[in-house]
């Protein structure tokens, strides 16, 4: 069962989250400040981190930024306050995979946790029967080779000319999905549903897709400002283009 690191300094909130996630069968670790969270994430390698933004010692943004800089690839869900809309985008830009806004229901939290664990290696077996959508070849642990890219489902990473790109779980899912259906344009809404596993409400969700695409381009493309793999189709969405030989 997946191991989740819950980072929350407000004890009453932390207790409720831990109680509800433990009941789902997850193994839970907790941290009450950013420094401890960072250390635990690197030493205990949780499968997912639920990361509050406002924390003592080091805030959630900085924890996320440092973990990604260290090459940590597990899904990170940022917990933001409703009134701080910019926090959501900033968190995604720093490498978070998703966010949830306070106050949230336990049902919403469980759905987000499941959606973010679903396609990571740990849950691939238990989720395979309930997964009704098409899965990417790479998500099956297979190998896709496109141009100078190799997308390796076993390693959950991609390589450009043999060099590991250090993709996060969400970046990997997005890349392998687009690459499998290359030449086909997907709207932000479709990507939300098929890569993030939940229904888009537009607005912020569209920005989630945009920010993640930009992050992915920063790793995959030689020149992210003139991408040759992940192409924007204005007014329509994104597609993976097979580069000309
Ligand atoms: Ca807090």
JSON list of C-alpha atoms and ligand atoms in Angstrom, two decimals:
[
{"chain": "A", "resi": 1, "resn": "UNK", "atom": "CA", "xyz": [0.00, 0.00, 0.00]},
{"chain": "A", "resi": 2, "resn": "UNK", "atom": "CA", "xyz": [1.16, 3.50, -0.76]},
{"chain": "A", "resi": 3, "resn": "UNK", "atom": "CA", "xyz": [3.02, 5.58, 1.80]},
{"chain": "A", "resi": 4, "resn": "UNK", "atom": "CA", "xyz": [1.83, 9.18, 2.17]},
{"chain": "A", "resi": 5, "resn": "UNK", "atom": "CA", "xyz": [3.64, 12.04, 3.85]},
{"chain": "A", "resi": 6, "resn": "UNK", "atom": "CA", "xyz": [1.15, 14.51, 5.35]},
{"chain": "A", "resi": 7, "resn": "UNK", "atom": "CA", "xyz": [2.71, 17.93, 6.00]},
{"chain": "A", "resi": 8, "resn": "UNK", "atom": "CA", "xyz": [0.46, 20.15, 8.10]},
{"chain": "A", "resi": 9, "resn": "UNK", "atom": "CA", "xyz": [1.29, 22.28, 11.13]},
{"chain": "A", "resi": 10, "resn": "UNK", "atom": "CA", "xyz": [-2.26, 22.65, 12.40]},
{"chain": "A", "resi": 11, "resn": "UNK", "atom": "CA", "xyz": [-2.65, 19.61, 14.59]},
{"chain": "A", "resi": 12, "resn": "UNK", "atom": "CA", "xyz": [-6.45, 19.35, 14.39]},
{"chain": "A", "resi": 13, "resn": "UNK", "atom": "CA", "xyz": [-6.38, 19.37, 10.58]},
{"chain": "A", "resi": 14, "resn": "UNK", "atom": "CA", "xyz": [-3.46, 16.96, 10.49]},
{"chain": "A", "resi": 15, "resn": "UNK", "atom": "CA", "xyz": [-5.28, 14.51, 12.78]},
{"chain": "A", "resi": 16, "resn": "UNK", "atom": "CA", "xyz": [-8.39, 14.48, 10.62]},
{"chain": "A", "resi": 17, "resn": "UNK", "atom": "CA", "xyz": [-6.39, 13.92, 7.43]},
{"chain": "A", "resi": 18, "resn": "UNK", "atom": "CA", "xyz": [-4.31, 11.17, 8.98]},
{"chain": "A", "resi": 19, "resn": "UNK", "atom": "CA", "xyz": [-7.37, 9.45, 10.39]},
{"chain": "A", "resi": 20, "resn": "UNK", "atom": "CA", "xyz": [-9.14, 9.46, 7.04]},
{"chain": "A", "resi": 21, "resn": "UNK", "atom": "CA", "xyz": [-6.20, 8.38, 4.93]},
{"chain": "A", "resi": 22, "resn": "UNK", "atom": "CA", "xyz": [-5.15, 5.67, 7.38]},
{"chain": "A", "resi": 23, "resn": "UNK", "atom": "CA", "xyz": [-8.68, 4.32, 7.22]},
{"chain": "A", "resi": 24, "resn": "UNK", "atom": "CA", "xyz": [-8.23, 3.94, 3.46]},
{"chain": "A", "resi": 25, "resn": "UNK", "atom": "CA", "xyz": [-5.28, 1.71, 4.20]},
{"chain": "A", "resi": 26, "resn": "UNK", "atom": "CA", "xyz": [-2.43, 4.08, 3.39]},
{"chain": "A", "resi": 27, "resn": "UNK", "atom": "CA", "xyz": [0.70, 4.12, 5.45]},
{"chain": "A", "resi": 28, "resn": "UNK", "atom": "CA", "xyz": [1.07, 7.63, 6.87]},
{"chain": "A", "resi": 29, "resn": "UNK", "atom": "CA", "xyz": [4.05, 9.75, 7.86]},
{"chain": "A", "resi": 30, "resn": "UNK", "atom": "CA", "xyz": [3.61, 13.26, 9.24]},
{"chain": "A", "resi": 31, "resn": "UNK", "atom": "CA", "xyz": [5.67, 16.42, 9.50]},
{"chain": "A", "resi": 32, "resn": "UNK", "atom": "CA", "xyz": [4.71, 19.67, 11.21]},
{"chain": "A", "resi": 33, "resn": "UNK", "atom": "CA", "xyz": [7.25, 21.96, 9.60]},
{"chain": "A", "resi": 34, "resn": "UNK", "atom": "CA", "xyz": [8.94, 22.38, 6.24]},
{"chain": "A", "resi": 35, "resn": "UNK", "atom": "CA", "xyz": [12.43, 21.36, 7.27]},
{"chain": "A", "resi": 36, "resn": "UNK", "atom": "CA", "xyz": [11.22, 18.09, 8.76]},
{"chain": "A", "resi": 37, "resn": "UNK", "atom": "CA", "xyz": [9.05, 17.47, 5.69]},
{"chain": "A", "resi": 38, "resn": "UNK", "atom": "CA", "xyz": [12.00, 17.92, 3.38]},
{"chain": "A", "resi": 39, "resn": "UNK", "atom": "CA", "xyz": [14.18, 15.55, 5.42]},
{"chain": "A", "resi": 40, "resn": "UNK", "atom": "CA", "xyz": [11.47, 12.89, 5.70]},
{"chain": "A", "resi": 41, "resn": "UNK", "atom": "CA", "xyz": [10.65, 13.07, 2.00]},
{"chain": "A", "resi": 42, "resn": "UNK", "atom": "CA", "xyz": [14.26, 12.31, 1.11]},
{"chain": "A", "resi": 43, "resn": "UNK", "atom": "CA", "xyz": [14.90, 9.70, 3.81]},
{"chain": "A", "resi": 44, "resn": "UNK", "atom": "CA", "xyz": [11.62, 7.78, 3.68]},
{"chain": "A", "resi": 45, "resn": "UNK", "atom": "CA", "xyz": [10.65, 8.29, 0.01]},
{"chain": "A", "resi": 46, "resn": "UNK", "atom": "CA", "xyz": [6.85, 8.50, 0.37]},
{"chain": "A", "resi": 47, "resn": "UNK", "atom": "CA", "xyz": [4.77, 7.66, -2.71]},
{"chain": "A", "resi": 48, "resn": "UNK", "atom": "CA", "xyz": [2.89, 10.94, -2.40]},
{"chain": "A", "resi": 49, "resn": "UNK", "atom": "CA", "xyz": [3.22, 14.15, -0.40]},
{"chain": "A", "resi": 50, "resn": "UNK", "atom": "CA", "xyz": [0.31, 16.26, 0.80]},
{"chain": "A", "resi": 51, "resn": "UNK", "atom": "CA", "xyz": [2.03, 19.57, 1.38]},
{"chain": "A", "resi": 52, "resn": "UNK", "atom": "CA", "xyz": [0.54, 22.58, 3.14]},
{"chain": "A", "resi": 53, "resn": "UNK", "atom": "CA", "xyz": [1.85, 25.94, 1.86]},
{"chain": "A", "resi": 54, "resn": "UNK", "atom": "CA", "xyz": [1.98, 27.89, 5.12]},
{"chain": "A", "resi": 55, "resn": "UNK", "atom": "CA", "xyz": [4.43, 26.07, 7.37]},
{"chain": "A", "resi": 56, "resn": "UNK", "atom": "CA", "xyz": [6.97, 26.98, 10.06]},
{"chain": "A", "resi": 57, "resn": "UNK", "atom": "CA", "xyz": [10.70, 27.00, 9.20]},
{"chain": "A", "resi": 58, "resn": "UNK", "atom": "CA", "xyz": [10.31, 26.47, 5.43]},
{"chain": "A", "resi": 59, "resn": "UNK", "atom": "CA", "xyz": [7.12, 27.03, 3.44]},
{"chain": "A", "resi": 60, "resn": "UNK", "atom": "CA", "xyz": [5.57, 24.41, 1.20]},
{"chain": "A", "resi": 61, "resn": "UNK", "atom": "CA", "xyz": [6.76, 26.10, -1.99]},
{"chain": "A", "resi": 62, "resn": "UNK", "atom": "CA", "xyz": [10.35, 25.94, -0.87]},
{"chain": "A", "resi": 63, "resn": "UNK", "atom": "CA", "xyz": [9.99, 22.32, 0.23]},
{"chain": "A", "resi": 64, "resn": "UNK", "atom": "CA", "xyz": [8.60, 21.42, -3.20]},
{"chain": "A", "resi": 65, "resn": "UNK", "atom": "CA", "xyz": [11.24, 23.41, -5.08]},
{"chain": "A", "resi": 66, "resn": "UNK", "atom": "CA", "xyz": [14.08, 21.80, -3.14]},
{"chain": "A", "resi": 67, "resn": "UNK", "atom": "CA", "xyz": [12.69, 18.30, -3.50]},
{"chain": "A", "resi": 68, "resn": "UNK", "atom": "CA", "xyz": [12.40, 18.68, -7.27]},
{"chain": "A", "resi": 69, "resn": "UNK", "atom": "CA", "xyz": [15.87, 20.19, -7.42]},
{"chain": "A", "resi": 70, "resn": "UNK", "atom": "CA", "xyz": [17.07, 17.02, -5.65]},
{"chain": "A", "resi": 71, "resn": "UNK", "atom": "CA", "xyz": [15.38, 14.92, -8.30]},
{"chain": "A", "resi": 72, "resn": "UNK", "atom": "CA", "xyz": [12.48, 13.68, -6.14]},
{"chain": "A", "resi": 73, "resn": "UNK", "atom": "CA", "xyz": [9.72, 12.57, -8.52]},
{"chain": "A", "resi": 74, "resn": "UNK", "atom": "CA", "xyz": [6.80, 11.52, -6.30]},
{"chain": "A", "resi": 75, "resn": "UNK", "atom": "CA", "xyz": [3.43, 13.27, -6.76]},
{"chain": "A", "resi": 76, "resn": "UNK", "atom": "CA", "xyz": [3.09, 16.41, -4.62]},
{"chain": "A", "resi": 77, "resn": "UNK", "atom": "CA", "xyz": [-0.35, 17.85, -3.83]},
{"chain": "A", "resi": 78, "resn": "UNK", "atom": "CA", "xyz": [-0.12, 21.42, -2.52]},
{"chain": "A", "resi": 79, "resn": "UNK", "atom": "CA", "xyz": [-2.67, 22.53, 0.04]},
{"chain": "A", "resi": 80, "resn": "UNK", "atom": "CA", "xyz": [-3.53, 26.18, -0.58]},
{"chain": "A", "resi": 81, "resn": "UNK", "atom": "CA", "xyz": [-5.89, 28.71, 0.96]},
{"chain": "A", "resi": 82, "resn": "UNK", "atom": "CA", "xyz": [-8.97, 29.60, -1.03]},
{"chain": "A", "resi": 83, "resn": "UNK", "atom": "CA", "xyz": [-8.13, 33.29, -1.19]},
{"chain": "A", "resi": 84, "resn": "UNK", "atom": "CA", "xyz": [-4.62, 32.78, -2.53]},
{"chain": "A", "resi": 85, "resn": "UNK", "atom": "CA", "xyz": [-5.21, 32.01, -6.19]},
{"chain": "A", "resi": 86, "resn": "UNK", "atom": "CA", "xyz": [-1.67, 32.80, -7.22]},
{"chain": "A", "resi": 87, "resn": "UNK", "atom": "CA", "xyz": [-0.41, 30.15, -4.82]},
{"chain": "A", "resi": 88, "resn": "UNK", "atom": "CA", "xyz": [-1.89, 27.43, -6.97]},
{"chain": "A", "resi": 89, "resn": "UNK", "atom": "CA", "xyz": [-0.03, 28.45, -10.08]},
{"chain": "A", "resi": 90, "resn": "UNK", "atom": "CA", "xyz": [3.18, 29.11, -8.18]},
{"chain": "A", "resi": 91, "resn": "UNK", "atom": "CA", "xyz": [3.03, 25.66, -6.61]},
{"chain": "A", "resi": 92, "resn": "UNK", "atom": "CA", "xyz": [2.61, 24.03, -10.01]},
{"chain": "A", "resi": 93, "resn": "UNK", "atom": "CA", "xyz": [5.45, 26.07, -11.45]},
{"chain": "A", "resi": 94, "resn": "UNK", "atom": "CA", "xyz": [7.70, 24.87, -8.65]},
{"chain": "A", "resi": 95, "resn": "UNK", "atom": "CA", "xyz": [6.92, 21.27, -9.47]},
{"chain": "A", "resi": 96, "resn": "UNK", "atom": "CA", "xyz": [3.75, 20.33, -7.59]},
{"chain": "A", "resi": 97, "resn": "UNK", "atom": "CA", "xyz": [1.48, 17.94, -9.49]},
{"chain": "A", "resi": 98, "resn": "UNK", "atom": "CA", "xyz": [-1.82, 19.10, -8.14]},
{"chain": "A", "resi": 99, "resn": "UNK", "atom": "CA", "xyz": [-3.38, 21.25, -5.47]},
{"chain": "A", "resi": 100, "resn": "UNK", "atom": "CA", "xyz": [-6.33, 21.13, -3.15]},
{"chain": "A", "resi": 101, "resn": "UNK", "atom": "CA", "xyz": [-7.89, 24.22, -1.62]},
{"chain": "A", "resi": 102, "resn": "UNK", "atom": "CA", "xyz": [-8.77, 24.68, 2.06]},
{"chain": "A", "resi": 103, "resn": "UNK", "atom": "CA", "xyz": [-11.35, 23.98, 3.29]},
{"chain": "A", "resi": 104, "resn": "UNK", "atom": "CA", "xyz": [-11.75, 20.66, 1.52]},
{"chain": "A", "resi": 105, "resn": "UNK", "atom": "CA", "xyz": [-13.89, 17.64, 2.25]},
{"chain": "A", "resi": 106, "resn": "UNK", "atom": "CA", "xyz": [-12.32, 14.29, 3.07]},
{"chain": "A", "resi": 107, "resn": "UNK", "atom": "CA", "xyz": [-14.03, 12.87, 0.02]},
{"chain": "A", "resi": 108, "resn": "UNK", "atom": "CA", "xyz": [-12.35, 15.45, -2.18]},
{"chain": "A", "resi": 109, "resn": "UNK", "atom": "CA", "xyz": [-9.01, 14.75, -0.53]},
{"chain": "A", "resi": 110, "resn": "UNK", "atom": "CA", "xyz": [-9.33, 11.01, -1.03]},
{"chain": "A", "resi": 111, "resn": "UNK", "atom": "CA", "xyz": [-10.26, 11.52, -4.67]},
{"chain": "A", "resi": 112, "resn": "UNK", "atom": "CA", "xyz": [-7.22, 13.72, -5.26]},
{"chain": "A", "resi": 113, "resn": "UNK", "atom": "CA", "xyz": [-4.90, 11.29, -3.51]},
{"chain": "A", "resi": 114, "resn": "UNK", "atom": "CA", "xyz": [-6.26, 8.37, -5.51]},
{"chain": "A", "resi": 115, "resn": "UNK", "atom": "CA", "xyz": [-6.05, 10.28, -8.79]},
{"chain": "A", "resi": 116, "resn": "UNK", "atom": "CA", "xyz": [-2.44, 11.19, -8.13]},
{"chain": "A", "resi": 117, "resn": "UNK", "atom": "CA", "xyz": [-1.43, 7.70, -7.07]},
{"chain": "A", "resi": 118, "resn": "UNK", "atom": "CA", "xyz": [-3.42, 5.89, -9.70]},
{"chain": "A", "resi": 119, "resn": "UNK", "atom": "CA", "xyz": [-0.85, 5.66, -12.38]},
{"chain": "A", "resi": 120, "resn": "UNK", "atom": "CA", "xyz": [2.28, 5.75, -10.33]},
{"chain": "A", "resi": 121, "resn": "UNK", "atom": "CA", "xyz": [4.13, 2.48, -10.10]},
{"chain": "A", "resi": 122, "resn": "UNK", "atom": "CA", "xyz": [2.95, 1.57, -6.62]},
{"chain": "A", "resi": 123, "resn": "UNK", "atom": "CA", "xyz": [-0.74, 1.46, -7.44]},
{"chain": "A", "resi": 124, "resn": "UNK", "atom": "CA", "xyz": [-0.59, 0.23, -11.02]},
{"chain": "A", "resi": 125, "resn": "UNK", "atom": "CA", "xyz": [-1.50, -3.32, -10.06]},
{"chain": "A", "resi": 126, "resn": "UNK", "atom": "CA", "xyz": [-4.39, -2.62, -7.75]},
{"chain": "A", "resi": 127, "resn": "UNK", "atom": "CA", "xyz": [-5.85, 0.00, -10.05]},
{"chain": "A", "resi": 128, "resn": "UNK", "atom": "CA", "xyz": [-5.60, -1.89, -13.31]},
{"chain": "A", "resi": 129, "resn": "UNK", "atom": "CA", "xyz": [-9.04, -3.51, -13.10]},
{"chain": "A", "resi": 130, "resn": "UNK", "atom": "CA", "xyz": [-10.86, -0.29, -12.31]},
{"chain": "A", "resi": 131, "resn": "UNK", "atom": "CA", "xyz": [-9.10, 1.75, -14.96]},
{"chain": "A", "resi": 132, "resn": "UNK", "atom": "CA", "xyz": [-11.55, 2.11, -17.81]},
{"chain": "A", "resi": 133, "resn": "UNK", "atom": "CA", "xyz": [-9.72, 4.66, -19.94]},
{"chain": "A", "resi": 134, "resn": "UNK", "atom": "CA", "xyz": [-7.04, 3.82, -22.46]},
{"chain": "A", "resi": 135, "resn": "UNK", "atom": "CA", "xyz": [-3.75, 3.52, -20.77]},
{"chain": "A", "resi": 136, "resn": "UNK", "atom": "CA", "xyz": [-0.62, 4.68, -22.43]},
{"chain": "A", "resi": 137, "resn": "UNK", "atom": "CA", "xyz": [1.83, 2.06, -23.61]},
{"chain": "A", "resi": 138, "resn": "UNK", "atom": "CA", "xyz": [4.40, 3.64, -21.37]},
{"chain": "A", "resi": 139, "resn": "UNK", "atom": "CA", "xyz": [2.05, 3.34, -18.41]},
{"chain": "A", "resi": 140, "resn": "UNK", "atom": "CA", "xyz": [2.03, -0.40, -19.05]},
{"chain": "A", "resi": 141, "resn": "UNK", "atom": "CA", "xyz": [5.74, -0.42, -18.42]},
{"chain": "A", "resi": 142, "resn": "UNK", "atom": "CA", "xyz": [6.51, -0.36, -22.12]},
{"chain": "A", "resi": 143, "resn": "UNK", "atom": "CA", "xyz": [8.88, 1.67, -24.13]},
{"chain": "A", "resi": 144, "resn": "UNK", "atom": "CA", "xyz": [8.04, 4.41, -26.64]},
{"chain": "A", "resi": 145, "resn": "UNK", "atom": "CA", "xyz": [10.70, 5.88, -28.88]},
{"chain": "A", "resi": 146, "resn": "UNK", "atom": "CA", "xyz": [10.01, 9.09, -30.75]},
{"chain": "A", "resi": 147, "resn": "UNK", "atom": "CA", "xyz": [12.74, 11.10, -32.41]},
{"chain": "A", "resi": 148, "resn": "UNK", "atom": "CA", "xyz": [15.52, 11.53, -29.88]},
{"chain": "A", "resi": 149, "resn": "UNK", "atom": "CA", "xyz": [13.16, 10.73, -26.99]},
{"chain": "A", "resi": 150, "resn": "UNK", "atom": "CA", "xyz": [12.77, 7.42, -25.23]},
{"chain": "A", "resi": 151, "resn": "UNK", "atom": "CA", "xyz": [9.78, 7.17, -22.89]},
{"chain": "A", "resi": 152, "resn": "UNK", "atom": "CA", "xyz": [10.28, 4.34, -20.45]},
{"chain": "A", "resi": 153, "resn": "UNK", "atom": "CA", "xyz": [7.23, 3.18, -18.51]},
{"chain": "A", "resi": 154, "resn": "UNK", "atom": "CA", "xyz": [9.26, 0.93, -16.26]},
{"chain": "A", "resi": 155, "resn": "UNK", "atom": "CA", "xyz": [11.53, 3.74, -15.11]},
{"chain": "A", "resi": 156, "resn": "UNK", "atom": "CA", "xyz": [8.60, 6.22, -15.20]},
{"chain": "A", "resi": 157, "resn": "UNK", "atom": "CA", "xyz": [10.96, 8.63, -16.88]},
{"chain": "A", "resi": 158, "resn": "UNK", "atom": "CA", "xyz": [11.96, 9.82, -20.34]},
{"chain": "A", "resi": 159, "resn": "UNK", "atom": "CA", "xyz": [15.38, 10.17, -21.89]},
{"chain": "A", "resi": 160, "resn": "UNK", "atom": "CA", "xyz": [16.72, 12.47, -24.57]},
{"chain": "A", "resi": 161, "resn": "UNK", "atom": "CA", "xyz": [19.72, 10.94, -26.31]},
{"chain": "A", "resi": 162, "resn": "UNK", "atom": "CA", "xyz": [20.16, 8.67, -23.30]},
{"chain": "A", "resi": 163, "resn": "UNK", "atom": "CA", "xyz": [20.03, 11.49, -20.75]},
{"chain": "A", "resi": 164, "resn": "UNK", "atom": "CA", "xyz": [17.36, 11.05, -18.03]},
{"chain": "A", "resi": 165, "resn": "UNK", "atom": "CA", "xyz": [14.98, 14.02, -17.93]},
{"chain": "A", "resi": 166, "resn": "UNK", "atom": "CA", "xyz": [13.89, 13.55, -14.29]},
{"chain": "A", "resi": 167, "resn": "UNK", "atom": "CA", "xyz": [10.15, 13.84, -14.96]},
{"chain": "A", "resi": 168, "resn": "UNK", "atom": "CA", "xyz": [7.69, 13.95, -12.07]},
{"chain": "A", "resi": 169, "resn": "UNK", "atom": "CA", "xyz": [4.90, 11.39, -12.08]},
{"chain": "A", "resi": 170, "resn": "UNK", "atom": "CA", "xyz": [2.45, 13.87, -13.60]},
{"chain": "A", "resi": 171, "resn": "UNK", "atom": "CA", "xyz": [4.89, 15.12, -16.21]},
{"chain": "A", "resi": 172, "resn": "UNK", "atom": "CA", "xyz": [5.58, 11.54, -17.18]},
{"chain": "A", "resi": 173, "resn": "UNK", "atom": "CA", "xyz": [1.88, 10.71, -17.51]},
{"chain": "A", "resi": 174, "resn": "UNK", "atom": "CA", "xyz": [1.25, 13.77, -19.63]},
{"chain": "A", "resi": 175, "resn": "UNK", "atom": "CA", "xyz": [4.17, 13.06, -21.93]},
{"chain": "A", "resi": 176, "resn": "UNK", "atom": "CA", "xyz": [3.42, 9.38, -22.38]},
{"chain": "A", "resi": 177, "resn": "UNK", "atom": "CA", "xyz": [-0.25, 10.10, -23.02]},
{"chain": "A", "resi": 178, "resn": "UNK", "atom": "CA", "xyz": [0.42, 12.73, -25.68]},
{"chain": "A", "resi": 179, "resn": "UNK", "atom": "CA", "xyz": [3.18, 10.65, -27.26]},
{"chain": "A", "resi": 180, "resn": "UNK", "atom": "CA", "xyz": [0.98, 7.62, -27.57]},
{"chain": "A", "resi": 181, "resn": "UNK", "atom": "CA", "xyz": [-1.66, 9.59, -29.43]},
{"chain": "A", "resi": 182, "resn": "UNK", "atom": "CA", "xyz": [0.78, 11.69, -31.36]},
{"chain": "A", "resi": 183, "resn": "UNK", "atom": "CA", "xyz": [-0.65, 13.87, -34.08]},
{"chain": "A", "resi": 184, "resn": "UNK", "atom": "CA", "xyz": [-3.94, 14.13, -32.18]},
{"chain": "A", "resi": 185, "resn": "UNK", "atom": "CA", "xyz": [-4.95, 17.41, -30.51]},
{"chain": "A", "resi": 186, "resn": "UNK", "atom": "CA", "xyz": [-6.36, 17.28, -26.97]},
{"chain": "A", "resi": 187, "resn": "UNK", "atom": "CA", "xyz": [-8.15, 20.14, -25.30]},
{"chain": "A", "resi": 188, "resn": "UNK", "atom": "CA", "xyz": [-7.15, 21.17, -21.79]},
{"chain": "A", "resi": 189, "resn": "UNK", "atom": "CA", "xyz": [-10.40, 19.69, -20.59]},
{"chain": "A", "resi": 190, "resn": "UNK", "atom": "CA", "xyz": [-9.67, 16.34, -22.19]},
{"chain": "A", "resi": 191, "resn": "UNK", "atom": "CA", "xyz": [-6.18, 16.30, -20.73]},
{"chain": "A", "resi": 192, "resn": "UNK", "atom": "CA", "xyz": [-7.58, 17.05, -17.27]},
{"chain": "A", "resi": 193, "resn": "UNK", "atom": "CA", "xyz": [-9.89, 14.09, -17.56]},
{"chain": "A", "resi": 194, "resn": "UNK", "atom": "CA", "xyz": [-7.49, 11.62, -19.08]},
{"chain": "A", "resi": 195, "resn": "UNK", "atom": "CA", "xyz": [-4.19, 12.53, -17.46]},
{"chain": "A", "resi": 196, "resn": "UNK", "atom": "CA", "xyz": [-5.30, 14.09, -14.17]},
{"chain": "A", "resi": 197, "resn": "UNK", "atom": "CA", "xyz": [-8.26, 11.73, -13.84]},
{"chain": "A", "resi": 198, "resn": "UNK", "atom": "CA", "xyz": [-10.87, 14.25, -12.95]},
{"chain": "A", "resi": 199, "resn": "UNK", "atom": "CA", "xyz": [-13.39, 16.52, -14.57]},
{"chain": "A", "resi": 200, "resn": "UNK", "atom": "CA", "xyz": [-12.15, 19.96, -15.47]},
{"chain": "A", "resi": 201, "resn": "UNK", "atom": "CA", "xyz": [-14.03, 22.97, -14.21]},
{"chain": "A", "resi": 202, "resn": "UNK", "atom": "CA", "xyz": [-12.20, 25.27, -16.65]},
{"chain": "A", "resi": 203, "resn": "UNK", "atom": "CA", "xyz": [-10.41, 28.36, -15.35]},
{"chain": "A", "resi": 204, "resn": "UNK", "atom": "CA", "xyz": [-7.84, 27.20, -12.81]},
{"chain": "A", "resi": 205, "resn": "UNK", "atom": "CA", "xyz": [-7.88, 23.68, -14.21]},
{"chain": "A", "resi": 206, "resn": "UNK", "atom": "CA", "xyz": [-6.91, 25.02, -17.63]},
{"chain": "A", "resi": 207, "resn": "UNK", "atom": "CA", "xyz": [-4.02, 26.84, -16.03]},
{"chain": "A", "resi": 208, "resn": "UNK", "atom": "CA", "xyz": [-2.97, 23.65, -14.29]},
{"chain": "A", "resi": 209, "resn": "UNK", "atom": "CA", "xyz": [-2.60, 22.01, -17.70]},
{"chain": "A", "resi": 210, "resn": "UNK", "atom": "CA", "xyz": [-0.76, 25.02, -19.16]},
{"chain": "A", "resi": 211, "resn": "UNK", "atom": "CA", "xyz": [1.70, 25.26, -16.30]},
{"chain": "A", "resi": 212, "resn": "UNK", "atom": "CA", "xyz": [2.42, 21.54, -16.38]},
{"chain": "A", "resi": 213, "resn": "UNK", "atom": "CA", "xyz": [2.92, 21.62, -20.16]},
{"chain": "A", "resi": 214, "resn": "UNK", "atom": "CA", "xyz": [5.41, 24.46, -19.72]},
{"chain": "A", "resi": 215, "resn": "UNK", "atom": "CA", "xyz": [7.25, 22.55, -17.03]},
{"chain": "A", "resi": 216, "resn": "UNK", "atom": "CA", "xyz": [7.37, 19.46, -19.22]},
{"chain": "A", "resi": 217, "resn": "UNK", "atom": "CA", "xyz": [8.64, 21.44, -22.19]},
{"chain": "A", "resi": 218, "resn": "UNK", "atom": "CA", "xyz": [11.39, 22.83, -19.99]},
{"chain": "A", "resi": 219, "resn": "UNK", "atom": "CA", "xyz": [12.68, 19.28, -19.57]},
{"chain": "A", "resi": 220, "resn": "UNK", "atom": "CA", "xyz": [11.80, 17.63, -22.87]},
{"chain": "A", "resi": 221, "resn": "UNK", "atom": "CA", "xyz": [12.47, 20.31, -25.47]},
{"chain": "A", "resi": 222, "resn": "UNK", "atom": "CA", "xyz": [15.92, 21.49, -26.49]},
{"chain": "A", "resi": 223, "resn": "UNK", "atom": "CA", "xyz": [14.47, 24.97, -26.90]},
{"chain": "A", "resi": 224, "resn": "UNK", "atom": "CA", "xyz": [11.27, 25.25, -24.83]},
{"chain": "A", "resi": 225, "resn": "UNK", "atom": "CA", "xyz": [10.35, 28.54, -26.54]},
{"chain": "A", "resi": 226, "resn": "UNK", "atom": "CA", "xyz": [10.10, 26.79, -29.92]},
{"chain": "A", "resi": 227, "resn": "UNK", "atom": "CA", "xyz": [8.92, 23.32, -28.98]},
{"chain": "A", "resi": 228, "resn": "UNK", "atom": "CA", "xyz": [9.13, 20.56, -31.56]},
{"chain": "A", "resi": 229, "resn": "UNK", "atom": "CA", "xyz": [7.49, 17.78, -29.57]},
{"chain": "A", "resi": 230, "resn": "UNK", "atom": "CA", "xyz": [4.71, 19.33, -27.50]},
{"chain": "A", "resi": 231, "resn": "UNK", "atom": "CA", "xyz": [2.91, 21.73, -29.77]},
{"chain": "A", "resi": 232, "resn": "UNK", "atom": "CA", "xyz": [0.20, 24.27, -28.91]},
{"chain": "A", "resi": 233, "resn": "UNK", "atom": "CA", "xyz": [-2.76, 24.33, -31.26]},
{"chain": "A", "resi": 234, "resn": "UNK", "atom": "CA", "xyz": [-4.17, 27.75, -30.60]},
{"chain": "A", "resi": 235, "resn": "UNK", "atom": "CA", "xyz": [-7.76, 27.65, -29.41]},
{"chain": "A", "resi": 236, "resn": "UNK", "atom": "CA", "xyz": [-7.74, 23.85, -29.42]},
{"chain": "A", "resi": 237, "resn": "UNK", "atom": "CA", "xyz": [-5.17, 22.45, -27.03]},
{"chain": "A", "resi": 238, "resn": "UNK", "atom": "CA", "xyz": [-1.95, 20.47, -27.19]},
{"chain": "A", "resi": 239, "resn": "UNK", "atom": "CA", "xyz": [-0.55, 17.71, -29.32]},
{"chain": "A", "resi": 240, "resn": "UNK", "atom": "CA", "xyz": [2.61, 15.70, -29.62]},
{"chain": "A", "resi": 241, "resn": "UNK", "atom": "CA", "xyz": [4.21, 16.16, -33.04]},
{"chain": "A", "resi": 242, "resn": "UNK", "atom": "CA", "xyz": [6.53, 13.63, -34.53]},
{"chain": "A", "resi": 243, "resn": "UNK", "atom": "CA", "xyz": [9.61, 15.65, -35.38]},
{"chain": "A", "resi": 244, "resn": "UNK", "atom": "CA", "xyz": [10.70, 15.59, -38.99]},
{"chain": "A", "resi": 245, "resn": "UNK", "atom": "CA", "xyz": [13.67, 13.36, -39.62]},
{"chain": "B", "resi": 1, "resn": "LIG", "atom": "CA1", "xyz": [-0.36, 25.72, 7.75]}
]
